[in-house]
């Protein structure tokens, strides 16, 4: 006996890395980053309609593997992501990811996607969203300490969504700085390679730290931070992995994504459990103040939260419409009689 081909519900659109890169170029990377910043901002505004839980982490000596779920009641998303700072020595990336979006009403997935590119884009878009509320007005210069995989995305999002014109780069590995400088040539940004973190942060109104090291590091010390700076700290995102000296936190107003997760993973893991922080969604929705004066030091203690991935998958799903940039995966078993899964297996042998 023959069996029927899978129904539409059984075939799940899948976006490969290659198709994702085509989609990003099809939209235009800066437009993609700007639109994604807006979509994430919209979801932060309706923060209370989401299920929220700190991500589920499995730690090892080499790094961490995490699952990041959330739902708004209509859709559910989950991302698999790793963080292995020593991977680059083996020619592998520090961060890779993939994820899915599903319909809550049936539990069936509606999109499966690569998320390594998307994680870099959504992290940069979230940084830009935070900077809109926290950076000094008219900021034009940003320093980036740590010039690895995330760096160019951070630079372009801050240019596209916040008007940054000059990027100052520093990395302990000059080859990483040279790679970033080369990749940003022709972007319209003025790019300055620096020989020390001190040189990089000079005259910068925003400092982004995106280094990778699985230990308490001190990329910025208190004496390096003058009044009025906005710090966008994205590399301290795991227990035991931080980038800032704790004295900086004592002088800063600290903004976070989801406090229960950031207290485990972010810069504030160095501080007591009641260290005051403001969740960014409250600033976005107008319930709390962002930057209040030009002298204030603001810190976005970014660790990455599931809602940003949810927003990104929904954005990608909408942006795929009218393109052929996905393949159908036969990933959901679809028996003619939903209770006859075994019969479907038997018929396949005949
Ligand atoms: N907050 C988030 O949402 C989020 C998202 C993605 C990645 N991350 C984190 O951001 C960090 C960067 O990620 P990536 O993919 O770019 O990693 P990467 O390994 O590609 O790049 C890290 C760079 O930091 C440099 N570096 C290490 N120690 C340094 C130091 N003391 N001073 C200056 N540079 C130093 C390395 O030489 C390397 O070039 C990682 O820690 C990652 O876990 C956070």
PDB file of N, CA, C and O and ligand atoms in Angstrom, residues 55 82-83 85 88 93-95 119-120 122-123 145-151 170-173 176 209-213 217-219 233-237 241 243 257 302-305 308, ligand 1:
ATOM      1  N   UNK A  55      17.534  31.367  31.055  1.00  0.00           N
ATOM      2  CA  UNK A  55      17.789  30.263  30.125  1.00  0.00           C
ATOM      3  C   UNK A  55      18.370  29.049  30.851  1.00  0.00           C
ATOM      4  O   UNK A  55      18.950  29.163  31.927  1.00  0.00           O
ATOM      5  N   UNK A  82      25.487  28.067  21.930  1.00  0.00           N
ATOM      6  CA  UNK A  82      26.642  27.714  22.757  1.00  0.00           C
ATOM      7  C   UNK A  82      27.518  28.952  22.964  1.00  0.00           C
ATOM      8  O   UNK A  82      27.375  29.953  22.264  1.00  0.00           O
ATOM      9  N   UNK A  83      28.422  28.855  23.919  1.00  0.00           N
ATOM     10  CA  UNK A  83      29.443  29.888  24.135  1.00  0.00           C
ATOM     11  C   UNK A  83      30.718  29.178  24.550  1.00  0.00           C
ATOM     12  O   UNK A  83      30.816  28.664  25.674  1.00  0.00           O
ATOM     13  N   UNK A  85      34.602  30.090  24.477  1.00  0.00           N
ATOM     14  CA  UNK A  85      35.609  31.104  24.161  1.00  0.00           C
ATOM     15  C   UNK A  85      36.889  30.569  23.512  1.00  0.00           C
ATOM     16  O   UNK A  85      37.540  31.288  22.768  1.00  0.00           O
ATOM     17  N   UNK A  88      37.815  29.368  18.968  1.00  0.00           N
ATOM     18  CA  UNK A  88      38.466  30.017  17.818  1.00  0.00           C
ATOM     19  C   UNK A  88      39.881  29.467  17.599  1.00  0.00           C
ATOM     20  O   UNK A  88      40.355  29.439  16.469  1.00  0.00           O
ATOM     21  N   UNK A  93      33.763  28.660  15.859  1.00  0.00           N
ATOM     22  CA  UNK A  93      33.254  29.912  16.415  1.00  0.00           C
ATOM     23  C   UNK A  93      32.961  29.804  17.907  1.00  0.00           C
ATOM     24  O   UNK A  93      32.603  28.736  18.400  1.00  0.00           O
ATOM     25  N   UNK A  94      33.041  30.951  18.591  1.00  0.00           N
ATOM     26  CA  UNK A  94      32.694  31.004  20.015  1.00  0.00           C
ATOM     27  C   UNK A  94      31.198  30.751  20.202  1.00  0.00           C
ATOM     28  O   UNK A  94      30.788  30.021  21.093  1.00  0.00           O
ATOM     29  N   UNK A  95      30.391  31.369  19.343  1.00  0.00           N
ATOM     30  CA  UNK A  95      28.931  31.309  19.487  1.00  0.00           C
ATOM     31  C   UNK A  95      28.318  30.766  18.197  1.00  0.00           C
ATOM     32  O   UNK A  95      28.572  31.303  17.110  1.00  0.00           O
ATOM     33  N   UNK A 119      21.815  35.618  15.789  1.00  0.00           N
ATOM     34  CA  UNK A 119      22.219  36.021  17.145  1.00  0.00           C
ATOM     35  C   UNK A 119      23.086  37.282  17.083  1.00  0.00           C
ATOM     36  O   UNK A 119      22.918  38.215  17.883  1.00  0.00           O
ATOM     37  N   UNK A 120      23.994  37.316  16.108  1.00  0.00           N
ATOM     38  CA  UNK A 120      24.838  38.523  15.974  1.00  0.00           C
ATOM     39  C   UNK A 120      23.964  39.741  15.640  1.00  0.00           C
ATOM     40  O   UNK A 120      24.147  40.824  16.206  1.00  0.00           O
ATOM     41  N   UNK A 122      20.635  40.141  16.221  1.00  0.00           N
ATOM     42  CA  UNK A 122      19.703  40.532  17.289  1.00  0.00           C
ATOM     43  C   UNK A 122      20.431  41.117  18.498  1.00  0.00           C
ATOM     44  O   UNK A 122      19.927  41.988  19.201  1.00  0.00           O
ATOM     45  N   UNK A 123      21.671  40.651  18.739  1.00  0.00           N
ATOM     46  CA  UNK A 123      22.448  41.219  19.847  1.00  0.00           C
ATOM     47  C   UNK A 123      22.800  42.671  19.518  1.00  0.00           C
ATOM     48  O   UNK A 123      22.686  43.564  20.370  1.00  0.00           O
ATOM     49  N   UNK A 145      35.738  47.123  22.201  1.00  0.00           N
ATOM     50  CA  UNK A 145      36.848  46.341  22.761  1.00  0.00           C
ATOM     51  C   UNK A 145      36.474  44.869  22.596  1.00  0.00           C
ATOM     52  O   UNK A 145      35.483  44.407  23.170  1.00  0.00           O
ATOM     53  N   UNK A 146      37.256  44.150  21.818  1.00  0.00           N
ATOM     54  CA  UNK A 146      36.916  42.773  21.428  1.00  0.00           C
ATOM     55  C   UNK A 146      36.381  42.839  20.009  1.00  0.00           C
ATOM     56  O   UNK A 146      35.253  43.288  19.785  1.00  0.00           O
ATOM     57  N   UNK A 147      37.211  42.445  19.046  1.00  0.00           N
ATOM     58  CA  UNK A 147      36.864  42.644  17.631  1.00  0.00           C
ATOM     59  C   UNK A 147      36.642  41.309  16.921  1.00  0.00           C
ATOM     60  O   UNK A 147      37.122  41.079  15.815  1.00  0.00           O
ATOM     61  N   UNK A 148      35.882  40.422  17.584  1.00  0.00           N
ATOM     62  CA  UNK A 148      35.604  39.107  17.017  1.00  0.00           C
ATOM     63  C   UNK A 148      34.330  39.101  16.188  1.00  0.00           C
ATOM     64  O   UNK A 148      33.986  40.100  15.532  1.00  0.00           O
ATOM     65  N   UNK A 149      33.607  37.985  16.234  1.00  0.00           N
ATOM     66  CA  UNK A 149      32.456  37.770  15.349  1.00  0.00           C
ATOM     67  C   UNK A 149      31.361  38.828  15.512  1.00  0.00           C
ATOM     68  O   UNK A 149      30.686  39.180  14.544  1.00  0.00           O
ATOM     69  N   UNK A 150      31.155  39.326  16.714  1.00  0.00           N
ATOM     70  CA  UNK A 150      30.030  40.261  16.934  1.00  0.00           C
ATOM     71  C   UNK A 150      30.340  41.689  16.481  1.00  0.00           C
ATOM     72  O   UNK A 150      29.422  42.498  16.289  1.00  0.00           O
ATOM     73  N   UNK A 151      31.612  42.040  16.356  1.00  0.00           N
ATOM     74  CA  UNK A 151      32.021  43.450  16.309  1.00  0.00           C
ATOM     75  C   UNK A 151      31.383  44.266  15.177  1.00  0.00           C
ATOM     76  O   UNK A 151      30.830  45.348  15.418  1.00  0.00           O
ATOM     77  N   UNK A 170      39.718  48.039  19.464  1.00  0.00           N
ATOM     78  CA  UNK A 170      40.870  47.445  20.157  1.00  0.00           C
ATOM     79  C   UNK A 170      40.586  45.968  20.439  1.00  0.00           C
ATOM     80  O   UNK A 170      39.487  45.597  20.854  1.00  0.00           O
ATOM     81  N   UNK A 171      41.603  45.144  20.217  1.00  0.00           N
ATOM     82  CA  UNK A 171      41.545  43.713  20.563  1.00  0.00           C
ATOM     83  C   UNK A 171      42.959  43.304  20.979  1.00  0.00           C
ATOM     84  O   UNK A 171      43.942  43.840  20.448  1.00  0.00           O
ATOM     85  N   UNK A 172      43.068  42.352  21.899  1.00  0.00           N
ATOM     86  CA  UNK A 172      44.410  41.882  22.266  1.00  0.00           C
ATOM     87  C   UNK A 172      45.092  41.222  21.068  1.00  0.00           C
ATOM     88  O   UNK A 172      46.305  41.126  21.031  1.00  0.00           O
ATOM     89  N   UNK A 173      44.288  40.775  20.112  1.00  0.00           N
ATOM     90  CA  UNK A 173      44.848  40.167  18.902  1.00  0.00           C
ATOM     91  C   UNK A 173      44.705  41.167  17.742  1.00  0.00           C
ATOM     92  O   UNK A 173      43.600  41.396  17.238  1.00  0.00           O
ATOM     93  N   UNK A 176      42.474  40.459  14.729  1.00  0.00           N
ATOM     94  CA  UNK A 176      41.020  40.631  14.857  1.00  0.00           C
ATOM     95  C   UNK A 176      40.638  42.077  14.545  1.00  0.00           C
ATOM     96  O   UNK A 176      39.645  42.347  13.853  1.00  0.00           O
ATOM     97  N   UNK A 209      31.858  46.480  25.018  1.00  0.00           N
ATOM     98  CA  UNK A 209      32.833  45.421  25.290  1.00  0.00           C
ATOM     99  C   UNK A 209      32.239  44.115  24.785  1.00  0.00           C
ATOM    100  O   UNK A 209      31.127  43.737  25.160  1.00  0.00           O
ATOM    101  N   UNK A 210      32.947  43.452  23.888  1.00  0.00           N
ATOM    102  CA  UNK A 210      32.474  42.136  23.405  1.00  0.00           C
ATOM    103  C   UNK A 210      33.646  41.193  23.275  1.00  0.00           C
ATOM    104  O   UNK A 210      33.946  40.693  22.193  1.00  0.00           O
ATOM    105  N   UNK A 211      34.285  40.959  24.409  1.00  0.00           N
ATOM    106  CA  UNK A 211      35.399  40.018  24.469  1.00  0.00           C
ATOM    107  C   UNK A 211      34.871  38.646  24.896  1.00  0.00           C
ATOM    108  O   UNK A 211      33.739  38.539  25.388  1.00  0.00           O
ATOM    109  N   UNK A 212      35.690  37.640  24.698  1.00  0.00           N
ATOM    110  CA  UNK A 212      35.284  36.287  25.092  1.00  0.00           C
ATOM    111  C   UNK A 212      36.386  35.651  25.915  1.00  0.00           C
ATOM    112  O   UNK A 212      37.503  35.493  25.441  1.00  0.00           O
ATOM    113  N   UNK A 213      36.090  35.327  27.147  1.00  0.00           N
ATOM    114  CA  UNK A 213      37.048  34.665  28.024  1.00  0.00           C
ATOM    115  C   UNK A 213      36.222  34.018  29.123  1.00  0.00           C
ATOM    116  O   UNK A 213      35.380  34.683  29.708  1.00  0.00           O
ATOM    117  N   UNK A 217      37.206  38.704  33.930  1.00  0.00           N
ATOM    118  CA  UNK A 217      38.233  39.526  33.271  1.00  0.00           C
ATOM    119  C   UNK A 217      37.986  40.982  33.661  1.00  0.00           C
ATOM    120  O   UNK A 217      36.908  41.333  34.141  1.00  0.00           O
ATOM    121  N   UNK A 218      38.981  41.820  33.463  1.00  0.00           N
ATOM    122  CA  UNK A 218      38.788  43.243  33.733  1.00  0.00           C
ATOM    123  C   UNK A 218      39.191  43.996  32.478  1.00  0.00           C
ATOM    124  O   UNK A 218      40.329  44.442  32.344  1.00  0.00           O
ATOM    125  N   UNK A 219      38.242  44.100  31.568  1.00  0.00           N
ATOM    126  CA  UNK A 219      38.497  44.790  30.306  1.00  0.00           C
ATOM    127  C   UNK A 219      38.487  46.301  30.552  1.00  0.00           C
ATOM    128  O   UNK A 219      39.279  47.033  29.972  1.00  0.00           O
ATOM    129  N   UNK A 233      27.860  46.422  27.617  1.00  0.00           N
ATOM    130  CA  UNK A 233      28.737  45.296  27.968  1.00  0.00           C
ATOM    131  C   UNK A 233      28.059  43.999  27.549  1.00  0.00           C
ATOM    132  O   UNK A 233      27.133  43.535  28.218  1.00  0.00           O
ATOM    133  N   UNK A 234      28.524  43.400  26.444  1.00  0.00           N
ATOM    134  CA  UNK A 234      27.830  42.196  25.972  1.00  0.00           C
ATOM    135  C   UNK A 234      28.601  40.900  26.228  1.00  0.00           C
ATOM    136  O   UNK A 234      28.034  39.834  26.147  1.00  0.00           O
ATOM    137  N   UNK A 235      29.899  40.994  26.551  1.00  0.00           N
ATOM    138  CA  UNK A 235      30.711  39.775  26.649  1.00  0.00           C
ATOM    139  C   UNK A 235      30.613  39.039  27.978  1.00  0.00           C
ATOM    140  O   UNK A 235      30.918  37.857  28.053  1.00  0.00           O
ATOM    141  N   UNK A 236      30.171  39.703  29.037  1.00  0.00           N
ATOM    142  CA  UNK A 236      29.995  39.038  30.336  1.00  0.00           C
ATOM    143  C   UNK A 236      28.590  38.467  30.366  1.00  0.00           C
ATOM    144  O   UNK A 236      27.628  39.183  30.631  1.00  0.00           O
ATOM    145  N   UNK A 237      28.461  37.171  30.041  1.00  0.00           N
ATOM    146  CA  UNK A 237      27.114  36.615  29.853  1.00  0.00           C
ATOM    147  C   UNK A 237      26.997  35.197  30.380  1.00  0.00           C
ATOM    148  O   UNK A 237      26.197  34.418  29.894  1.00  0.00           O
ATOM    149  N   UNK A 241      32.048  34.763  34.139  1.00  0.00           N
ATOM    150  CA  UNK A 241      32.568  35.437  32.927  1.00  0.00           C
ATOM    151  C   UNK A 241      32.064  36.884  32.925  1.00  0.00           C
ATOM    152  O   UNK A 241      30.900  37.136  32.605  1.00  0.00           O
ATOM    153  N   UNK A 243      33.380  41.321  32.446  1.00  0.00           N
ATOM    154  CA  UNK A 243      34.353  42.185  31.745  1.00  0.00           C
ATOM    155  C   UNK A 243      34.696  43.471  32.495  1.00  0.00           C
ATOM    156  O   UNK A 243      35.673  44.122  32.167  1.00  0.00           O
ATOM    157  N   UNK A 257      18.185  43.088  30.870  1.00  0.00           N
ATOM    158  CA  UNK A 257      17.038  42.526  30.144  1.00  0.00           C
ATOM    159  C   UNK A 257      16.076  41.919  31.165  1.00  0.00           C
ATOM    160  O   UNK A 257      15.071  42.519  31.517  1.00  0.00           O
ATOM    161  N   UNK A 302      24.232  43.536  29.152  1.00  0.00           N
ATOM    162  CA  UNK A 302      23.542  42.644  28.211  1.00  0.00           C
ATOM    163  C   UNK A 302      24.011  41.203  28.372  1.00  0.00           C
ATOM    164  O   UNK A 302      25.216  40.937  28.438  1.00  0.00           O
ATOM    165  N   UNK A 303      23.063  40.287  28.429  1.00  0.00           N
ATOM    166  CA  UNK A 303      23.420  38.855  28.399  1.00  0.00           C
ATOM    167  C   UNK A 303      22.709  38.133  27.259  1.00  0.00           C
ATOM    168  O   UNK A 303      23.086  37.020  26.884  1.00  0.00           O
ATOM    169  N   UNK A 304      21.671  38.783  26.693  1.00  0.00           N
ATOM    170  CA  UNK A 304      20.880  38.140  25.633  1.00  0.00           C
ATOM    171  C   UNK A 304      19.692  37.432  26.243  1.00  0.00           C
ATOM    172  O   UNK A 304      19.863  36.580  27.127  1.00  0.00           O
ATOM    173  N   UNK A 305      18.480  37.816  25.811  1.00  0.00           N
ATOM    174  CA  UNK A 305      17.294  37.188  26.393  1.00  0.00           C
ATOM    175  C   UNK A 305      16.387  36.611  25.309  1.00  0.00           C
ATOM    176  O   UNK A 305      16.326  37.120  24.187  1.00  0.00           O
ATOM    177  N   UNK A 308      14.305  38.451  22.595  1.00  0.00           N
ATOM    178  CA  UNK A 308      15.002  39.025  21.418  1.00  0.00           C
ATOM    179  C   UNK A 308      15.046  38.003  20.276  1.00  0.00           C
ATOM    180  O   UNK A 308      14.922  38.372  19.100  1.00  0.00           O
TER     181      UNK A 308
HETATM  182  N1  LIG B   1      24.978  39.583  25.329  1.00  0.00           N
HETATM  183  C1  LIG B   1      24.616  38.867  24.304  1.00  0.00           C
HETATM  184  O1  LIG B   1      23.451  38.824  23.920  1.00  0.00           O
HETATM  185  C2  LIG B   1      25.668  38.126  23.539  1.00  0.00           C
HETATM  186  C3  LIG B   1      25.367  37.606  22.272  1.00  0.00           C
HETATM  187  C4  LIG B   1      26.392  37.000  21.532  1.00  0.00           C
HETATM  188  C5  LIG B   1      27.665  36.892  22.073  1.00  0.00           C
HETATM  189  N2  LIG B   1      27.895  37.370  23.323  1.00  0.00           N
HETATM  190  C6  LIG B   1      29.228  37.305  23.919  1.00  0.00           C
HETATM  191  O2  LIG B   1      30.006  38.309  23.298  1.00  0.00           O
HETATM  192  C7  LIG B   1      31.383  37.929  23.349  1.00  0.00           C
HETATM  193  C8  LIG B   1      32.002  38.094  21.980  1.00  0.00           C
HETATM  194  O3  LIG B   1      31.444  37.124  21.105  1.00  0.00           O
HETATM  195  P1  LIG B   1      32.133  36.836  19.703  1.00  0.00           P
HETATM  196  O4  LIG B   1      31.256  35.873  19.004  1.00  0.00           O
HETATM  197  O5  LIG B   1      32.488  38.135  19.050  1.00  0.00           O
HETATM  198  O6  LIG B   1      33.485  36.118  20.206  1.00  0.00           O
HETATM  199  P2  LIG B   1      34.871  35.952  19.414  1.00  0.00           P
HETATM  200  O7  LIG B   1      35.585  34.853  20.110  1.00  0.00           O
HETATM  201  O8  LIG B   1      34.620  35.850  17.965  1.00  0.00           O
HETATM  202  O9  LIG B   1      35.622  37.348  19.679  1.00  0.00           O
HETATM  203  C9  LIG B   1      36.083  37.734  20.942  1.00  0.00           C
HETATM  204  C10 LIG B   1      37.276  38.671  20.760  1.00  0.00           C
HETATM  205  O10 LIG B   1      37.635  39.179  22.049  1.00  0.00           O
HETATM  206  C11 LIG B   1      39.063  39.320  22.036  1.00  0.00           C
HETATM  207  N3  LIG B   1      39.547  39.434  23.424  1.00  0.00           N
HETATM  208  C12 LIG B   1      39.620  38.458  24.374  1.00  0.00           C
HETATM  209  N4  LIG B   1      40.117  38.983  25.514  1.00  0.00           N
HETATM  210  C13 LIG B   1      40.336  40.307  25.279  1.00  0.00           C
HETATM  211  C14 LIG B   1      40.829  41.373  26.063  1.00  0.00           C
HETATM  212  N5  LIG B   1      41.218  41.186  27.336  1.00  0.00           N
HETATM  213  N6  LIG B   1      40.906  42.613  25.511  1.00  0.00           N
HETATM  214  C15 LIG B   1      40.531  42.819  24.216  1.00  0.00           C
HETATM  215  N7  LIG B   1      40.063  41.831  23.421  1.00  0.00           N
HETATM  216  C16 LIG B   1      39.968  40.595  23.940  1.00  0.00           C
HETATM  217  C17 LIG B   1      39.554  38.076  21.294  1.00  0.00           C
HETATM  218  O11 LIG B   1      40.882  38.238  20.812  1.00  0.00           O
HETATM  219  C18 LIG B   1      38.507  37.975  20.167  1.00  0.00           C
HETATM  220  O12 LIG B   1      38.924  38.649  19.003  1.00  0.00           O
HETATM  221  C19 LIG B   1      31.419  36.494  23.855  1.00  0.00           C
HETATM  222  O13 LIG B   1      31.782  36.515  25.216  1.00  0.00           O
HETATM  223  C20 LIG B   1      29.998  36.010  23.680  1.00  0.00           C
HETATM  224  O14 LIG B   1      29.662  35.013  24.609  1.00  0.00           O
HETATM  225  C21 LIG B   1      26.934  37.992  24.047  1.00  0.00           C
END
